[in-house]
C-alpha cells in the first residue's frame, strides 16, 4: 500500500459483451421477457500520477480491471385501456467485484478488498396514452446496494436507494418518436461502524435528465 499517498489514473478501454433475451406474449395485452447481459471486465490502462509524502509526485504508467457485472432481468407488461403497467425484477451479480488492484510500472501495486454482494432491484412503471401523440410515463424502483459495511469507503458510500421518475413520449411522425424523462435517486441513510469508519452517511441523492429518439424502419 502507499499509505497516505494520493493517486490519479487517466486511461481508456474498449471491451465486448453480449445480450440475450426471450420474449413471450400469451395475449395481445400481456407480455413477458427474460433478458441477460453478460459480465464485461473493463481493463483500464493509461498514465498515473502518484503523490507520496516525502517523495514528491511520480509519473508512471498504470492500469486496473473493474468488472461491469452481469445482469439477469425478468419483466412483464400488462395493458388495460390506455394504461400499460410494467414490472421488472433484476439481479446484478456484483459478487464478481472481489478486489481492486491498481498496477503501476514504477511503484508497488495497490490492492483493496471489495467483496461486493449480488443485489436485487424491483421496478414498477406505468404508461398512460393521453392521445395519439402523447404518452405520459411514471415509475418507482427500489435498488439494493452491493457494498458490505466492512468495505464501505468515502469514495463510494453506497446505500439502498429509492428511485422516482416521470416523463413523456411524443409521436412526431408515423415512424419517429421522441421522449424525455426526469429521475430522482434518493439514497437511504446508512450507519457504518468499522475499524476506520464510525458514523452515518446521509443526504445522498442524484437527479438524472434523459432524452431520446426512436425511429422505426
PDB file of C-alpha atoms in Angstrom:
ATOM      1  CA  UNK A   1       0.000   0.000   0.000  1.00  0.00           C
ATOM      2  CA  UNK A   2       1.047   3.620  -0.468  1.00  0.00           C
ATOM      3  CA  UNK A   3      -0.106   4.846   2.930  1.00  0.00           C
ATOM      4  CA  UNK A   4      -1.431   8.416   2.857  1.00  0.00           C
ATOM      5  CA  UNK A   5      -0.408   8.986  -0.755  1.00  0.00           C
ATOM      6  CA  UNK A   6      -2.839  10.212  -3.400  1.00  0.00           C
ATOM      7  CA  UNK A   7      -3.125   8.906  -6.929  1.00  0.00           C
ATOM      8  CA  UNK A   8      -4.866   9.650 -10.217  1.00  0.00           C
ATOM      9  CA  UNK A   9      -5.234   7.360 -13.231  1.00  0.00           C
ATOM     10  CA  UNK A  10      -6.200   8.628 -16.680  1.00  0.00           C
ATOM     11  CA  UNK A  11      -6.910   5.767 -19.078  1.00  0.00           C
ATOM     12  CA  UNK A  12      -9.314   4.238 -21.562  1.00  0.00           C
ATOM     13  CA  UNK A  13     -10.527   0.838 -22.660  1.00  0.00           C
ATOM     14  CA  UNK A  14     -12.699  -0.885 -25.257  1.00  0.00           C
ATOM     15  CA  UNK A  15     -14.339  -4.193 -24.353  1.00  0.00           C
ATOM     16  CA  UNK A  16     -17.009  -6.505 -25.755  1.00  0.00           C
ATOM     17  CA  UNK A  17     -20.074  -8.042 -24.141  1.00  0.00           C
ATOM     18  CA  UNK A  18     -23.300  -9.705 -25.259  1.00  0.00           C
ATOM     19  CA  UNK A  19     -27.022  -9.657 -24.509  1.00  0.00           C
ATOM     20  CA  UNK A  20     -29.614 -12.421 -24.835  1.00  0.00           C
ATOM     21  CA  UNK A  21     -33.389 -12.200 -24.466  1.00  0.00           C
ATOM     22  CA  UNK A  22     -36.534 -14.315 -24.696  1.00  0.00           C
ATOM     23  CA  UNK A  23     -39.931 -12.685 -25.248  1.00  0.00           C
ATOM     24  CA  UNK A  24     -43.319 -14.400 -24.707  1.00  0.00           C
ATOM     25  CA  UNK A  25     -46.718 -12.865 -25.457  1.00  0.00           C
ATOM     26  CA  UNK A  26     -49.580 -15.189 -24.423  1.00  0.00           C
ATOM     27  CA  UNK A  27     -52.212 -12.483 -25.060  1.00  0.00           C
ATOM     28  CA  UNK A  28     -52.366  -9.241 -27.008  1.00  0.00           C
ATOM     29  CA  UNK A  29     -52.269  -7.179 -23.798  1.00  0.00           C
ATOM     30  CA  UNK A  30     -49.815  -9.309 -21.760  1.00  0.00           C
ATOM     31  CA  UNK A  31     -46.090  -9.697 -22.350  1.00  0.00           C
ATOM     32  CA  UNK A  32     -43.232 -11.481 -20.533  1.00  0.00           C
ATOM     33  CA  UNK A  33     -39.493 -11.165 -21.150  1.00  0.00           C
ATOM     34  CA  UNK A  34     -36.282 -12.617 -19.719  1.00  0.00           C
ATOM     35  CA  UNK A  35     -33.007 -10.887 -20.527  1.00  0.00           C
ATOM     36  CA  UNK A  36     -29.361 -11.475 -19.652  1.00  0.00           C
ATOM     37  CA  UNK A  37     -26.469  -9.059 -20.073  1.00  0.00           C
ATOM     38  CA  UNK A  38     -23.011 -10.563 -19.852  1.00  0.00           C
ATOM     39  CA  UNK A  39     -20.242  -9.552 -17.473  1.00  0.00           C
ATOM     40  CA  UNK A  40     -17.569  -7.336 -19.041  1.00  0.00           C
ATOM     41  CA  UNK A  41     -14.140  -6.842 -17.477  1.00  0.00           C
ATOM     42  CA  UNK A  42     -13.070  -3.246 -18.089  1.00  0.00           C
ATOM     43  CA  UNK A  43      -9.274  -3.266 -18.292  1.00  0.00           C
ATOM     44  CA  UNK A  44      -8.187   0.361 -17.964  1.00  0.00           C
ATOM     45  CA  UNK A  45      -4.635   1.315 -18.965  1.00  0.00           C
ATOM     46  CA  UNK A  46      -3.070   4.759 -19.096  1.00  0.00           C
ATOM     47  CA  UNK A  47      -0.976   7.337 -17.266  1.00  0.00           C
ATOM     48  CA  UNK A  48      -0.895   7.641 -13.483  1.00  0.00           C
ATOM     49  CA  UNK A  49       0.421  10.288 -11.111  1.00  0.00           C
ATOM     50  CA  UNK A  50       1.131   9.327  -7.506  1.00  0.00           C
ATOM     51  CA  UNK A  51       1.962  11.816  -4.751  1.00  0.00           C
ATOM     52  CA  UNK A  52       3.850  10.221  -1.836  1.00  0.00           C
ATOM     53  CA  UNK A  53       4.692  12.204   1.327  1.00  0.00           C
ATOM     54  CA  UNK A  54       8.451  12.759   1.461  1.00  0.00           C
ATOM     55  CA  UNK A  55       8.995  11.543  -2.102  1.00  0.00           C
ATOM     56  CA  UNK A  56       7.053  14.048  -4.185  1.00  0.00           C
ATOM     57  CA  UNK A  57       4.990  13.232  -7.271  1.00  0.00           C
ATOM     58  CA  UNK A  58       5.849  10.303  -9.510  1.00  0.00           C
ATOM     59  CA  UNK A  59       4.526   9.897 -13.058  1.00  0.00           C
ATOM     60  CA  UNK A  60       4.174   6.300 -14.211  1.00  0.00           C
ATOM     61  CA  UNK A  61       2.140   4.018 -16.401  1.00  0.00           C
ATOM     62  CA  UNK A  62      -0.729   2.262 -14.642  1.00  0.00           C
ATOM     63  CA  UNK A  63      -3.857   0.235 -15.049  1.00  0.00           C
ATOM     64  CA  UNK A  64      -6.643  -1.655 -13.328  1.00  0.00           C
ATOM     65  CA  UNK A  65      -9.501  -4.015 -14.149  1.00  0.00           C
ATOM     66  CA  UNK A  66     -13.052  -3.417 -12.905  1.00  0.00           C
ATOM     67  CA  UNK A  67     -15.968  -5.745 -13.729  1.00  0.00           C
ATOM     68  CA  UNK A  68     -19.179  -4.416 -15.231  1.00  0.00           C
ATOM     69  CA  UNK A  69     -21.342  -7.162 -13.708  1.00  0.00           C
ATOM     70  CA  UNK A  70     -23.791  -9.464 -15.421  1.00  0.00           C
ATOM     71  CA  UNK A  71     -27.499  -8.655 -15.025  1.00  0.00           C
ATOM     72  CA  UNK A  72     -30.444 -11.088 -15.202  1.00  0.00           C
ATOM     73  CA  UNK A  73     -33.860  -9.432 -15.517  1.00  0.00           C
ATOM     74  CA  UNK A  74     -37.466 -10.642 -15.633  1.00  0.00           C
ATOM     75  CA  UNK A  75     -40.075  -8.222 -16.974  1.00  0.00           C
ATOM     76  CA  UNK A  76     -43.793  -8.241 -17.590  1.00  0.00           C
ATOM     77  CA  UNK A  77     -46.153  -5.660 -19.077  1.00  0.00           C
ATOM     78  CA  UNK A  78     -49.961  -5.581 -18.956  1.00  0.00           C
ATOM     79  CA  UNK A  79     -52.149  -3.191 -20.955  1.00  0.00           C
ATOM     80  CA  UNK A  80     -55.686  -2.265 -19.958  1.00  0.00           C
ATOM     81  CA  UNK A  81     -57.404   0.556 -21.781  1.00  0.00           C
ATOM     82  CA  UNK A  82     -54.986   3.464 -22.181  1.00  0.00           C
ATOM     83  CA  UNK A  83     -52.725   2.234 -19.349  1.00  0.00           C
ATOM     84  CA  UNK A  84     -49.739  -0.102 -19.556  1.00  0.00           C
ATOM     85  CA  UNK A  85     -48.273  -1.390 -16.280  1.00  0.00           C
ATOM     86  CA  UNK A  86     -44.701  -2.671 -16.159  1.00  0.00           C
ATOM     87  CA  UNK A  87     -42.857  -4.760 -13.555  1.00  0.00           C
ATOM     88  CA  UNK A  88     -39.152  -5.638 -13.728  1.00  0.00           C
ATOM     89  CA  UNK A  89     -37.130  -7.633 -11.192  1.00  0.00           C
ATOM     90  CA  UNK A  90     -33.421  -7.839 -11.894  1.00  0.00           C
ATOM     91  CA  UNK A  91     -30.400  -9.339 -10.196  1.00  0.00           C
ATOM     92  CA  UNK A  92     -26.990  -7.728 -10.619  1.00  0.00           C
ATOM     93  CA  UNK A  93     -24.045 -10.051  -9.974  1.00  0.00           C
ATOM     94  CA  UNK A  94     -21.816  -7.629  -8.085  1.00  0.00           C
ATOM     95  CA  UNK A  95     -20.148 -10.569  -6.295  1.00  0.00           C
ATOM     96  CA  UNK A  96     -17.730 -10.649  -9.255  1.00  0.00           C
ATOM     97  CA  UNK A  97     -16.162  -7.486  -7.781  1.00  0.00           C
ATOM     98  CA  UNK A  98     -13.865  -9.190  -5.283  1.00  0.00           C
ATOM     99  CA  UNK A  99     -10.941  -6.779  -5.192  1.00  0.00           C
ATOM    100  CA  UNK A 100      -9.479  -3.697  -6.836  1.00  0.00           C
ATOM    101  CA  UNK A 101      -5.869  -3.990  -7.914  1.00  0.00           C
ATOM    102  CA  UNK A 102      -4.117  -0.919  -9.349  1.00  0.00           C
ATOM    103  CA  UNK A 103      -0.854  -1.780 -11.095  1.00  0.00           C
ATOM    104  CA  UNK A 104       1.979   0.699 -11.624  1.00  0.00           C
ATOM    105  CA  UNK A 105       5.086   0.403 -13.816  1.00  0.00           C
ATOM    106  CA  UNK A 106       7.415   2.143 -11.354  1.00  0.00           C
ATOM    107  CA  UNK A 107       5.717   1.565  -7.970  1.00  0.00           C
ATOM    108  CA  UNK A 108       4.285  -1.330  -5.957  1.00  0.00           C
ATOM    109  CA  UNK A 109       0.734  -2.353  -6.795  1.00  0.00           C
ATOM    110  CA  UNK A 110      -2.146  -1.151  -4.623  1.00  0.00           C
ATOM    111  CA  UNK A 111      -4.829  -3.687  -3.668  1.00  0.00           C
ATOM    112  CA  UNK A 112      -8.164  -3.127  -1.913  1.00  0.00           C
ATOM    113  CA  UNK A 113     -10.586  -5.885  -0.907  1.00  0.00           C
ATOM    114  CA  UNK A 114     -14.153  -5.227  -2.117  1.00  0.00           C
ATOM    115  CA  UNK A 115     -16.160  -8.482  -1.738  1.00  0.00           C
ATOM    116  CA  UNK A 116     -19.330  -6.818  -3.003  1.00  0.00           C
ATOM    117  CA  UNK A 117     -22.619  -8.725  -2.874  1.00  0.00           C
ATOM    118  CA  UNK A 118     -25.248  -9.571  -5.515  1.00  0.00           C
ATOM    119  CA  UNK A 119     -28.245  -7.232  -5.436  1.00  0.00           C
ATOM    120  CA  UNK A 120     -31.937  -7.265  -6.354  1.00  0.00           C
ATOM    121  CA  UNK A 121     -33.852  -4.316  -7.792  1.00  0.00           C
ATOM    122  CA  UNK A 122     -37.635  -4.039  -8.227  1.00  0.00           C
ATOM    123  CA  UNK A 123     -39.010  -1.519 -10.715  1.00  0.00           C
ATOM    124  CA  UNK A 124     -42.657  -0.530 -11.295  1.00  0.00           C
ATOM    125  CA  UNK A 125     -43.795   1.681 -14.137  1.00  0.00           C
ATOM    126  CA  UNK A 126     -46.957   2.924 -15.799  1.00  0.00           C
ATOM    127  CA  UNK A 127     -47.579   4.469 -19.221  1.00  0.00           C
ATOM    128  CA  UNK A 128     -50.746   6.471 -19.941  1.00  0.00           C
ATOM    129  CA  UNK A 129     -51.685   7.060 -23.572  1.00  0.00           C
ATOM    130  CA  UNK A 130     -53.094  10.581 -23.369  1.00  0.00           C
ATOM    131  CA  UNK A 131     -53.880  10.741 -27.081  1.00  0.00           C
ATOM    132  CA  UNK A 132     -52.495   9.599 -30.436  1.00  0.00           C
ATOM    133  CA  UNK A 133     -49.483  11.866 -29.982  1.00  0.00           C
ATOM    134  CA  UNK A 134     -48.592  11.975 -26.272  1.00  0.00           C
ATOM    135  CA  UNK A 135     -47.854   9.167 -23.798  1.00  0.00           C
ATOM    136  CA  UNK A 136     -47.122  10.007 -20.154  1.00  0.00           C
ATOM    137  CA  UNK A 137     -44.818   7.837 -18.029  1.00  0.00           C
ATOM    138  CA  UNK A 138     -44.077   7.411 -14.316  1.00  0.00           C
ATOM    139  CA  UNK A 139     -42.087   4.922 -12.280  1.00  0.00           C
ATOM    140  CA  UNK A 140     -40.793   3.895  -8.860  1.00  0.00           C
ATOM    141  CA  UNK A 141     -37.977   1.481  -8.012  1.00  0.00           C
ATOM    142  CA  UNK A 142     -36.102   0.063  -5.036  1.00  0.00           C
ATOM    143  CA  UNK A 143     -32.446  -0.827  -5.583  1.00  0.00           C
ATOM    144  CA  UNK A 144     -30.282  -2.677  -3.055  1.00  0.00           C
ATOM    145  CA  UNK A 145     -26.689  -1.613  -2.565  1.00  0.00           C
ATOM    146  CA  UNK A 146     -23.853  -4.120  -3.065  1.00  0.00           C
ATOM    147  CA  UNK A 147     -21.235  -2.738  -0.626  1.00  0.00           C
ATOM    148  CA  UNK A 148     -20.819  -4.575   2.722  1.00  0.00           C
ATOM    149  CA  UNK A 149     -20.143  -2.462   5.810  1.00  0.00           C
ATOM    150  CA  UNK A 150     -16.563  -3.649   6.218  1.00  0.00           C
ATOM    151  CA  UNK A 151     -15.605  -2.355   2.766  1.00  0.00           C
ATOM    152  CA  UNK A 152     -17.536   0.927   2.627  1.00  0.00           C
ATOM    153  CA  UNK A 153     -15.319   3.839   1.597  1.00  0.00           C
ATOM    154  CA  UNK A 154     -15.749   7.590   1.317  1.00  0.00           C
ATOM    155  CA  UNK A 155     -15.178   7.430  -2.453  1.00  0.00           C
ATOM    156  CA  UNK A 156     -18.416   5.448  -2.920  1.00  0.00           C
ATOM    157  CA  UNK A 157     -20.501   5.202   0.285  1.00  0.00           C
ATOM    158  CA  UNK A 158     -23.349   3.339  -1.365  1.00  0.00           C
ATOM    159  CA  UNK A 159     -26.674   2.585   0.339  1.00  0.00           C
ATOM    160  CA  UNK A 160     -30.100   1.241  -0.622  1.00  0.00           C
ATOM    161  CA  UNK A 161     -31.926   3.590  -2.971  1.00  0.00           C
ATOM    162  CA  UNK A 162     -35.447   4.666  -3.911  1.00  0.00           C
ATOM    163  CA  UNK A 163     -35.886   5.993  -7.433  1.00  0.00           C
ATOM    164  CA  UNK A 164     -38.783   8.095  -8.736  1.00  0.00           C
ATOM    165  CA  UNK A 165     -39.229   9.105 -12.363  1.00  0.00           C
ATOM    166  CA  UNK A 166     -41.649  10.704 -14.778  1.00  0.00           C
ATOM    167  CA  UNK A 167     -41.548  11.641 -18.437  1.00  0.00           C
ATOM    168  CA  UNK A 168     -43.351  11.781 -21.748  1.00  0.00           C
ATOM    169  CA  UNK A 169     -43.115  10.363 -25.274  1.00  0.00           C
ATOM    170  CA  UNK A 170     -44.259  12.201 -28.389  1.00  0.00           C
ATOM    171  CA  UNK A 171     -45.196  10.567 -31.693  1.00  0.00           C
ATOM    172  CA  UNK A 172     -43.697  13.070 -34.115  1.00  0.00           C
ATOM    173  CA  UNK A 173     -44.340  11.058 -37.281  1.00  0.00           C
ATOM    174  CA  UNK A 174     -45.635   7.574 -38.020  1.00  0.00           C
ATOM    175  CA  UNK A 175     -42.096   6.202 -37.699  1.00  0.00           C
ATOM    176  CA  UNK A 176     -40.385   8.597 -35.276  1.00  0.00           C
ATOM    177  CA  UNK A 177     -40.843   9.084 -31.541  1.00  0.00           C
ATOM    178  CA  UNK A 178     -39.052  11.482 -29.172  1.00  0.00           C
ATOM    179  CA  UNK A 179     -39.123  11.485 -25.400  1.00  0.00           C
ATOM    180  CA  UNK A 180     -37.696  12.912 -22.233  1.00  0.00           C
ATOM    181  CA  UNK A 181     -37.628  11.933 -18.565  1.00  0.00           C
ATOM    182  CA  UNK A 182     -36.511  13.118 -15.135  1.00  0.00           C
ATOM    183  CA  UNK A 183     -35.338  10.692 -12.439  1.00  0.00           C
ATOM    184  CA  UNK A 184     -34.691  11.364  -8.744  1.00  0.00           C
ATOM    185  CA  UNK A 185     -32.386   8.881  -6.971  1.00  0.00           C
ATOM    186  CA  UNK A 186     -32.667   9.043  -3.167  1.00  0.00           C
ATOM    187  CA  UNK A 187     -30.121   7.157  -1.052  1.00  0.00           C
ATOM    188  CA  UNK A 188     -31.191   5.986   2.406  1.00  0.00           C
ATOM    189  CA  UNK A 189     -29.111   6.890   5.459  1.00  0.00           C
ATOM    190  CA  UNK A 190     -26.526   4.275   6.371  1.00  0.00           C
ATOM    191  CA  UNK A 191     -24.852   3.748   9.752  1.00  0.00           C
ATOM    192  CA  UNK A 192     -21.383   2.208   9.490  1.00  0.00           C
ATOM    193  CA  UNK A 193     -19.070   1.131  12.307  1.00  0.00           C
ATOM    194  CA  UNK A 194     -15.757  -0.427  11.281  1.00  0.00           C
ATOM    195  CA  UNK A 195     -12.106  -0.129  12.287  1.00  0.00           C
ATOM    196  CA  UNK A 196     -11.770   3.001  10.133  1.00  0.00           C
ATOM    197  CA  UNK A 197     -15.312   4.466   9.928  1.00  0.00           C
ATOM    198  CA  UNK A 198     -17.805   5.251  12.683  1.00  0.00           C
ATOM    199  CA  UNK A 199     -20.697   7.411  11.587  1.00  0.00           C
ATOM    200  CA  UNK A 200     -23.671   7.920   9.279  1.00  0.00           C
ATOM    201  CA  UNK A 201     -23.724   8.521   5.546  1.00  0.00           C
ATOM    202  CA  UNK A 202     -26.702  10.743   4.680  1.00  0.00           C
ATOM    203  CA  UNK A 203     -28.088  13.392   2.318  1.00  0.00           C
ATOM    204  CA  UNK A 204     -27.014  11.496  -0.802  1.00  0.00           C
ATOM    205  CA  UNK A 205     -29.150  11.903  -3.910  1.00  0.00           C
ATOM    206  CA  UNK A 206     -28.942  12.489  -7.634  1.00  0.00           C
ATOM    207  CA  UNK A 207     -31.124  13.906 -10.398  1.00  0.00           C
ATOM    208  CA  UNK A 208     -30.838  12.453 -13.901  1.00  0.00           C
ATOM    209  CA  UNK A 209     -32.291  14.033 -17.039  1.00  0.00           C
ATOM    210  CA  UNK A 210     -32.542  11.983 -20.240  1.00  0.00           C
ATOM    211  CA  UNK A 211     -33.817  12.425 -23.788  1.00  0.00           C
ATOM    212  CA  UNK A 212     -34.099  10.018 -26.676  1.00  0.00           C
ATOM    213  CA  UNK A 213     -35.231   9.475 -30.250  1.00  0.00           C
ATOM    214  CA  UNK A 214     -36.636   6.227 -31.658  1.00  0.00           C
ATOM    215  CA  UNK A 215     -37.112   5.599 -35.374  1.00  0.00           C
ATOM    216  CA  UNK A 216     -38.843   2.541 -36.812  1.00  0.00           C
ATOM    217  CA  UNK A 217     -37.840   1.380 -40.284  1.00  0.00           C
TER     218      UNK A 217
END
